[in-house]
Short mmCIF file of C-alpha atoms in Angstrom, two decimals:
data_model
loop_
_atom_site.label_atom_id
_atom_site.label_comp_id
_atom_site.label_asym_id
_atom_site.label_seq_id
_atom_site.Cartn_x
_atom_site.Cartn_y
_atom_site.Cartn_z
CA MET A 1 -0.11 0.19 0.12
CA ALA A 2 1.42 3.47 -0.97
CA GLU A 3 1.37 5.38 1.91
CA SER A 4 -1.78 7.58 2.85
CA THR A 5 -2.45 11.35 1.83
CA VAL A 6 -4.77 11.45 4.88
CA VAL A 7 -3.74 12.45 8.01
CA SER A 8 -4.67 10.00 10.48
CA ASN A 9 -2.47 8.71 13.19
CA THR A 10 -3.99 5.54 14.51
CA ALA A 11 -1.72 6.04 17.58
CA ASN A 12 -2.97 9.26 18.73
CA LEU A 13 -6.35 8.78 17.61
CA LEU A 14 -7.40 5.82 19.64
CA LYS A 15 -6.51 7.78 22.94
CA TYR A 16 -9.52 10.25 21.66
CA MET A 17 -11.85 7.24 20.86
CA ASN A 18 -11.69 5.58 24.34
CA LEU A 19 -12.78 9.11 26.01
CA ASP A 20 -16.12 8.17 27.50
CA GLN A 21 -18.93 10.38 25.90
CA ARG A 22 -20.55 11.21 28.65
CA GLY A 23 -23.74 9.56 28.26
CA SER A 24 -23.65 11.71 24.69
CA VAL A 25 -24.02 9.41 21.69
CA MET A 26 -22.90 10.02 17.35
CA ALA A 27 -25.06 9.50 15.03
CA GLU A 28 -23.45 10.06 11.09
CA TYR A 29 -26.07 10.58 9.05
CA ILE A 30 -25.98 9.03 5.45
CA TRP A 31 -27.49 10.24 2.33
CA ILE A 32 -26.70 9.73 -1.53
CA ASP A 33 -26.14 13.06 -3.23
CA GLY A 34 -26.69 14.96 -7.13
CA THR A 35 -23.57 12.70 -8.37
CA ASN A 36 -24.44 9.29 -7.69
CA GLY A 37 -22.24 9.47 -4.73
CA VAL A 38 -22.21 9.46 -0.77
CA ARG A 39 -22.41 11.88 1.87
CA SER A 40 -22.40 12.18 6.00
CA LYS A 41 -22.24 14.45 8.61
CA THR A 42 -22.61 13.86 12.20
CA LYS A 43 -24.82 14.97 14.79
CA THR A 44 -24.58 14.85 18.85
CA LEU A 45 -27.66 13.06 20.22
CA SER A 46 -28.01 12.42 24.35
CA LYS A 47 -29.56 9.62 24.73
CA ALA A 48 -28.87 6.10 22.36
CA PRO A 49 -31.77 5.34 19.55
CA LYS A 50 -33.81 2.23 20.54
CA SER A 51 -34.50 2.73 16.78
CA VAL A 52 -35.06 4.87 13.29
CA GLU A 53 -37.89 6.45 14.92
CA ASP A 54 -35.92 8.02 18.02
CA LEU A 55 -33.52 9.89 15.76
CA SER A 56 -35.17 13.31 14.66
CA GLU A 57 -34.99 14.89 10.76
CA TRP A 58 -32.50 17.04 9.55
CA ASN A 59 -30.83 19.54 6.71
CA PHE A 60 -27.85 20.41 4.49
CA ASP A 61 -27.31 22.56 2.22
CA GLY A 62 -28.12 21.16 -1.33
CA SER A 63 -26.62 23.84 -3.74
CA SER A 64 -23.19 21.90 -2.49
CA THR A 65 -24.30 18.31 -3.38
CA ALA A 66 -25.81 19.04 -6.66
CA GLN A 67 -29.86 18.55 -5.22
CA ALA A 68 -30.91 22.34 -5.21
CA PRO A 69 -30.65 25.31 -6.15
CA GLY A 70 -28.18 28.43 -4.03
CA ASP A 71 -31.50 30.46 -3.53
CA ASN A 72 -33.13 27.31 -2.42
CA SER A 73 -30.87 25.31 -0.66
CA ASP A 74 -32.08 23.41 2.59
CA VAL A 75 -32.79 19.67 1.54
CA TYR A 76 -34.25 18.01 4.27
CA LEU A 77 -32.67 14.29 5.94
CA ARG A 78 -35.78 11.61 6.90
CA PRO A 79 -33.77 8.73 8.85
CA CYS A 80 -35.01 5.31 7.39
CA ALA A 81 -32.47 2.40 8.62
CA MET A 82 -29.84 2.94 11.68
CA TYR A 83 -26.97 0.08 12.11
CA PRO A 84 -23.82 0.05 14.68
CA ASP A 85 -21.09 2.39 13.62
CA PRO A 86 -18.39 -0.13 13.31
CA PHE A 87 -15.70 3.37 13.43
CA ARG A 88 -16.29 5.00 15.99
CA GLY A 89 -17.70 1.53 18.55
CA GLY A 90 -19.93 2.24 21.85
CA GLU A 91 -23.63 3.60 21.01
CA ASN A 92 -22.61 5.34 18.12
CA VAL A 93 -24.46 4.72 14.91
CA LEU A 94 -25.01 5.03 11.12
CA VAL A 95 -28.15 6.29 9.61
CA MET A 96 -29.14 5.91 6.13
CA CYS A 97 -31.88 8.84 4.93
CA GLU A 98 -33.74 9.79 2.76
CA CYS A 99 -33.63 13.31 0.94
CA TRP A 100 -36.84 15.89 1.06
CA ASP A 101 -37.05 19.49 -0.75
CA SER A 102 -38.72 21.88 1.40
CA ASP A 103 -41.95 21.91 -0.21
CA GLY A 104 -42.60 18.17 1.59
CA SER A 105 -41.98 15.83 -1.60
CA PRO A 106 -39.07 13.82 -2.35
CA ASN A 107 -35.72 14.79 -3.67
CA LYS A 108 -35.68 14.36 -7.15
CA PHE A 109 -32.74 12.17 -6.75
CA ASN A 110 -34.79 10.16 -3.75
CA TYR A 111 -35.26 6.93 -5.22
CA ARG A 112 -36.07 5.16 -2.08
CA HIS A 113 -39.09 7.07 -1.28
CA GLU A 114 -40.75 5.45 -5.17
CA ALA A 115 -39.63 1.77 -4.60
CA ALA A 116 -40.36 1.45 -0.93
CA ARG A 117 -44.03 2.31 -1.84
CA LEU A 118 -43.28 -0.84 -4.45
CA MET A 119 -41.46 -2.88 -2.51
CA GLU A 120 -44.53 -2.55 0.73
CA ALA A 121 -47.62 -3.18 -2.51
CA HIS A 122 -46.42 -6.21 -3.10
CA LYS A 123 -44.98 -7.44 0.20
CA GLU A 124 -46.57 -10.47 0.14
CA HIS A 125 -44.63 -12.06 -2.67
CA GLU A 126 -41.75 -11.78 -0.52
CA THR A 127 -38.84 -10.28 -2.67
CA TRP A 128 -35.73 -11.30 -1.51
CA PHE A 129 -32.25 -9.43 -3.14
CA GLY A 130 -29.10 -10.22 -3.10
CA LEU A 131 -26.09 -7.87 -5.12
CA GLU A 132 -22.90 -8.94 -6.18
CA GLN A 133 -20.87 -5.40 -5.90
CA GLU A 134 -17.98 -5.19 -7.79
CA TYR A 135 -15.19 -2.18 -7.35
CA THR A 136 -11.62 -1.27 -8.42
CA LEU A 137 -9.35 0.26 -6.04
CA PHE A 138 -7.47 3.00 -7.75
CA ASP A 139 -4.05 4.82 -5.85
CA GLU A 140 -3.83 8.43 -5.40
CA LEU A 141 -2.10 8.75 -9.46
CA ASP A 142 -5.24 7.33 -10.48
CA LYS A 143 -3.74 4.09 -11.40
CA PRO A 144 -5.32 0.63 -10.14
CA TYR A 145 -2.98 -0.51 -7.47
CA GLY A 146 -0.39 -2.96 -8.38
CA TRP A 147 -0.39 -2.09 -11.86
CA PRO A 148 3.34 -1.18 -12.97
CA THR A 149 4.02 2.78 -14.22
CA GLY A 150 3.32 3.20 -17.96
CA GLY A 151 2.25 0.03 -18.26
CA PHE A 152 0.32 -3.14 -17.62
CA PRO A 153 0.36 -6.34 -15.14
CA ALA A 154 -0.11 -9.47 -16.98
CA PRO A 155 -3.03 -10.48 -18.44
CA GLN A 156 -6.38 -11.89 -16.85
CA GLY A 157 -5.79 -15.20 -15.77
CA PRO A 158 -4.29 -15.58 -12.15
CA TYR A 159 -6.25 -12.58 -10.46
CA TYR A 160 -9.77 -14.14 -10.07
CA CYS A 161 -10.28 -15.42 -6.31
CA GLY A 162 -6.09 -15.25 -6.35
CA VAL A 163 -4.11 -15.98 -3.52
CA GLY A 164 -0.55 -14.52 -3.35
CA THR A 165 1.77 -11.17 -3.96
CA GLY A 166 1.18 -10.26 -7.59
CA LYS A 167 -2.36 -12.17 -8.53
CA VAL A 168 -3.84 -9.90 -5.53
CA TYR A 169 -3.77 -6.53 -3.94
CA CYS A 170 -5.27 -4.22 -1.17
CA ARG A 171 -6.66 -7.56 0.73
CA ASP A 172 -5.92 -5.34 4.17
CA ILE A 173 -8.83 -2.62 2.84
CA VAL A 174 -10.95 -5.65 1.80
CA GLU A 175 -10.98 -7.55 4.77
CA ALA A 176 -11.20 -4.50 7.34
CA HIS A 177 -14.01 -3.33 4.98
CA TYR A 178 -15.69 -6.73 5.86
CA LYS A 179 -15.31 -6.62 9.70
CA ALA A 180 -16.21 -3.09 9.39
CA CYS A 181 -19.76 -4.35 7.88
CA LEU A 182 -20.30 -7.09 10.39
CA PHE A 183 -20.32 -5.02 12.92
CA ALA A 184 -22.25 -2.52 11.25
CA LYS A 185 -24.72 -5.65 10.62
CA ILE A 186 -24.41 -5.36 7.32
CA ASN A 187 -25.88 -8.58 5.67
CA ILE A 188 -22.54 -9.42 4.07
CA SER A 189 -22.02 -12.52 2.43
CA GLY A 190 -19.05 -13.40 0.97
CA ILE A 191 -15.65 -11.34 -1.03
CA ASN A 192 -13.34 -12.23 -3.58
CA ALA A 193 -10.57 -11.42 -6.32
CA GLU A 194 -12.03 -10.83 -9.33
CA VAL A 195 -11.07 -11.25 -12.75
CA MET A 196 -8.88 -7.89 -13.91
CA PRO A 197 -6.21 -6.94 -10.40
CA ALA A 198 -6.98 -4.36 -8.07
CA GLN A 199 -10.50 -5.48 -8.53
CA TRP A 200 -12.45 -6.96 -5.73
CA GLU A 201 -16.54 -8.34 -5.19
CA TYR A 202 -18.06 -8.25 -1.98
CA GLN A 203 -21.87 -9.41 -2.02
CA VAL A 204 -24.72 -8.15 0.37
CA GLY A 205 -27.72 -10.35 1.10
CA PRO A 206 -30.61 -11.83 0.74
CA CYS A 207 -32.22 -9.26 2.15
CA VAL A 208 -35.91 -8.81 1.85
CA GLY A 209 -37.81 -5.80 -0.17
CA ILE A 210 -35.70 -2.13 0.49
CA GLU A 211 -33.63 -3.31 3.64
CA LEU A 212 -31.40 -4.32 0.39
CA GLY A 213 -30.75 -0.75 -1.01
CA ASP A 214 -29.75 0.18 3.06
CA GLN A 215 -27.65 -2.27 3.66
CA LEU A 216 -26.10 -1.72 0.65
CA TRP A 217 -25.59 1.88 0.14
CA VAL A 218 -24.16 1.91 4.35
CA SER A 219 -21.97 -0.85 2.82
CA ARG A 220 -20.81 1.32 -0.25
CA PHE A 221 -20.45 4.28 2.33
CA LEU A 222 -18.02 1.75 4.89
CA LEU A 223 -16.06 0.81 2.04
CA HIS A 224 -14.90 4.51 1.18
CA ARG A 225 -14.00 5.24 5.22
CA VAL A 226 -12.37 2.21 4.91
CA ALA A 227 -9.96 3.65 1.45
CA GLU A 228 -9.76 6.62 2.99
CA GLU A 229 -7.38 5.54 6.47
CA PHE A 230 -4.67 3.81 3.32
CA GLY A 231 -4.85 6.40 0.48
CA ALA A 232 -7.13 4.45 -1.65
CA LYS A 233 -10.02 5.36 -3.98
CA ILE A 234 -13.02 3.52 -5.22
CA SER A 235 -14.09 3.61 -8.45
CA PHE A 236 -17.38 1.27 -8.92
CA HIS A 237 -17.13 2.56 -12.69
CA PRO A 238 -18.71 -0.24 -14.65
CA LYS A 239 -15.45 0.05 -17.23
CA PRO A 240 -12.87 1.67 -15.42
CA ILE A 241 -9.60 0.29 -18.26
CA PRO A 242 -10.46 0.13 -21.72
CA GLY A 243 -9.48 -2.86 -23.31
CA ASN A 244 -8.58 -6.39 -22.65
CA TRP A 245 -9.93 -6.58 -19.50
CA ASN A 246 -13.34 -7.06 -17.27
CA GLY A 247 -15.51 -4.92 -16.61
CA ALA A 248 -17.18 -4.37 -12.97
CA GLY A 249 -20.96 -5.01 -12.03
CA LEU A 250 -23.29 -5.24 -9.69
CA HIS A 251 -24.73 -8.50 -10.26
CA THR A 252 -28.67 -9.03 -8.73
CA ASN A 253 -29.87 -12.05 -7.97
CA VAL A 254 -33.80 -11.94 -7.57
CA SER A 255 -36.16 -14.54 -5.67
CA SER A 256 -39.87 -14.80 -4.48
CA ALA A 257 -41.26 -17.12 -2.36
CA GLU A 258 -42.87 -18.60 -5.40
CA MET A 259 -39.87 -19.17 -6.89
CA ARG A 260 -38.29 -20.96 -3.96
CA ALA A 261 -41.31 -23.29 -3.85
CA ALA A 262 -41.31 -26.52 -5.28
CA GLY A 263 -42.30 -25.62 -9.13
CA GLY A 264 -40.55 -22.34 -8.84
CA MET A 265 -39.27 -22.61 -12.14
CA LYS A 266 -42.44 -21.62 -13.98
CA HIS A 267 -42.87 -18.49 -11.91
CA ILE A 268 -38.78 -17.26 -12.73
CA GLU A 269 -39.86 -17.87 -16.42
CA ALA A 270 -42.70 -15.71 -16.18
CA ALA A 271 -40.69 -13.40 -14.68
CA ILE A 272 -37.63 -13.22 -17.39
CA LYS A 273 -40.29 -13.12 -20.05
CA LYS A 274 -41.75 -9.59 -18.28
CA LEU A 275 -37.95 -8.66 -18.03
CA GLU A 276 -37.67 -9.11 -22.12
CA GLY A 277 -40.13 -7.13 -23.00
CA ARG A 278 -38.78 -4.25 -20.68
CA HIS A 279 -35.05 -4.27 -21.64
CA GLN A 280 -34.83 -1.14 -22.04
CA GLU A 281 -36.22 0.71 -19.17
CA HIS A 282 -34.37 -1.60 -17.17
CA ILE A 283 -31.27 -0.64 -18.83
CA ALA A 284 -31.96 3.08 -18.95
CA VAL A 285 -31.37 3.13 -14.82
CA TYR A 286 -28.79 0.15 -14.56
CA GLY A 287 -26.13 2.64 -14.59
CA ALA A 288 -24.22 5.56 -15.85
CA ASP A 289 -21.64 4.35 -18.84
CA ASN A 290 -23.00 0.64 -18.50
CA ALA A 291 -22.19 0.56 -23.03
CA SER A 292 -18.31 0.29 -22.21
CA ARG A 293 -18.95 -2.88 -20.17
CA LEU A 294 -21.68 -4.71 -21.55
CA THR A 295 -20.29 -5.28 -25.00
CA GLY A 296 -20.92 -9.25 -25.01
CA SER A 297 -17.44 -10.24 -24.35
CA HIS A 298 -15.71 -10.44 -20.94
CA GLU A 299 -18.83 -12.10 -19.51
CA THR A 300 -21.72 -9.59 -20.23
CA GLY A 301 -24.61 -9.80 -22.68
CA ALA A 302 -24.65 -7.17 -25.45
CA MET A 303 -26.43 -4.24 -24.00
CA ASP A 304 -28.80 -4.11 -27.38
CA THR A 305 -29.94 -7.00 -27.05
CA PHE A 306 -31.55 -9.91 -24.87
CA SER A 307 -30.98 -13.26 -23.29
CA TYR A 308 -31.21 -15.64 -20.34
CA GLY A 309 -29.87 -19.33 -20.22
CA VAL A 310 -28.70 -21.75 -17.43
CA ALA A 311 -25.15 -21.05 -16.66
CA ASP A 312 -24.48 -18.33 -19.01
CA ARG A 313 -22.51 -16.00 -17.93
CA GLY A 314 -23.00 -13.94 -21.13
CA ALA A 315 -26.21 -14.07 -21.44
CA SER A 316 -28.16 -10.81 -19.92
CA ILE A 317 -30.00 -13.72 -17.29
CA ARG A 318 -28.34 -16.60 -15.57
CA ILE A 319 -30.28 -19.15 -14.19
CA PRO A 320 -28.02 -20.46 -11.96
CA ARG A 321 -27.42 -24.76 -12.91
CA SER A 322 -28.30 -25.37 -9.35
CA VAL A 323 -31.85 -23.64 -10.13
CA GLY A 324 -32.26 -25.44 -13.25
CA LYS A 325 -31.51 -28.87 -11.81
CA GLU A 326 -34.41 -28.23 -8.87
CA GLY A 327 -36.63 -26.50 -10.44
CA CYS A 328 -37.05 -23.62 -8.13
CA GLY A 329 -34.78 -20.52 -6.60
CA TYR A 330 -33.48 -17.72 -7.97
CA PHE A 331 -32.56 -15.99 -11.21
CA GLU A 332 -29.48 -13.40 -11.52
CA ASP A 333 -30.08 -10.18 -13.61
CA ARG A 334 -26.05 -9.45 -15.09
CA ARG A 335 -26.86 -6.20 -16.37
CA PRO A 336 -26.49 -3.83 -13.54
CA ALA A 337 -23.46 -1.73 -13.52
CA SER A 338 -20.85 -1.76 -10.59
CA ASN A 339 -22.57 2.07 -10.45
CA ALA A 340 -25.84 1.77 -10.78
CA ASP A 341 -28.48 2.61 -7.47
CA PRO A 342 -29.70 -0.55 -5.64
CA TYR A 343 -33.19 1.23 -4.96
CA GLN A 344 -33.93 2.28 -8.11
CA ILE A 345 -32.34 -1.58 -9.60
CA THR A 346 -35.17 -3.34 -6.94
CA GLY A 347 -37.67 -0.98 -7.08
CA ILE A 348 -38.39 -1.71 -11.21
CA MET A 349 -37.57 -5.30 -10.73
CA VAL A 350 -40.72 -5.43 -8.02
CA GLU A 351 -42.94 -2.88 -10.51
CA THR A 352 -41.59 -5.13 -13.76
CA ILE A 353 -42.71 -8.50 -11.92
CA TYR A 354 -45.20 -7.62 -10.16
CA GLY A 355 -46.75 -4.49 -11.63
CA GLY A 356 -46.28 -0.71 -11.00
CA ILE A 357 -48.90 1.10 -8.00
CA GLU A 358 -50.56 4.79 -8.53
CA ALA A 359 -48.77 7.73 -8.51
CA GLU A 360 -48.59 8.84 -5.55
CA LYS A 361 -51.51 12.22 -4.94
#
């Protein structure tokens, strides 16, 4: 790892982190800004919140986050989910928030609100989601970690699930993030090194309904915060390096109660047929710059066509071989880019399979 450019002296910091907070609690309010990134700020509470209902609304300057004009800049934070804080420990918490405008309407970048409405309307289907978040680690010179200056590493092959020097990079960041997620009660189900060197993946889920989006966004916040301490940058770009290198996706696994039951394959196939009919609508919310990734090469399907198959990683939708054999389970949508918003992905998925809902009055 390169020397961090962030001023962070752990030994000195620990003296203060261990100080008694005298009954006060620090709540880190997290939200999604107008550039699809995460922001946060800290609020002092007089006592530990027992549930998200104990947390008050807050606000911020939306003109500084690409979410509001300067002459009407107040944007309001409404707490939606709460998690233990792995950085501060104790009773301190992380708070995932929705953004609302001063007129009482959801901010235009608040995709959670509509997704939550869809999940509630179709909750009888008990839809589970599991997302596979791929990302790439860059150094302070915007070069993938471990790559030679002015050149390229050996071709892809030894890096996927690799072990050993020269095959994996930044494992310390990956391990630290894994432990931080577990402490925060994020349902992280695994990690692995990916096909391109300096690229990794972690999986969140299965989670029911809107919980997946909350947890995935908090896991991204945790990843950025951990990387700060190592002087590394996190990229969710779907094709961070042009050429013969794999891109980065956010493969989305979907399962309903009907799909998990005996004979569920017919429900899986029915869902896939509906997804085919709205292919372009899904592509429109499956992440920026996805055309550079969905080329039909490097384990992707072509962006302008829809396909599916059993164990086919070159298809739009993959049905795992075990599911094909057992006749029930789940399917994997391989189209979403790594930078896609999980609220948009899961929201349109439920809408396509089970139907839309009336516009909010």
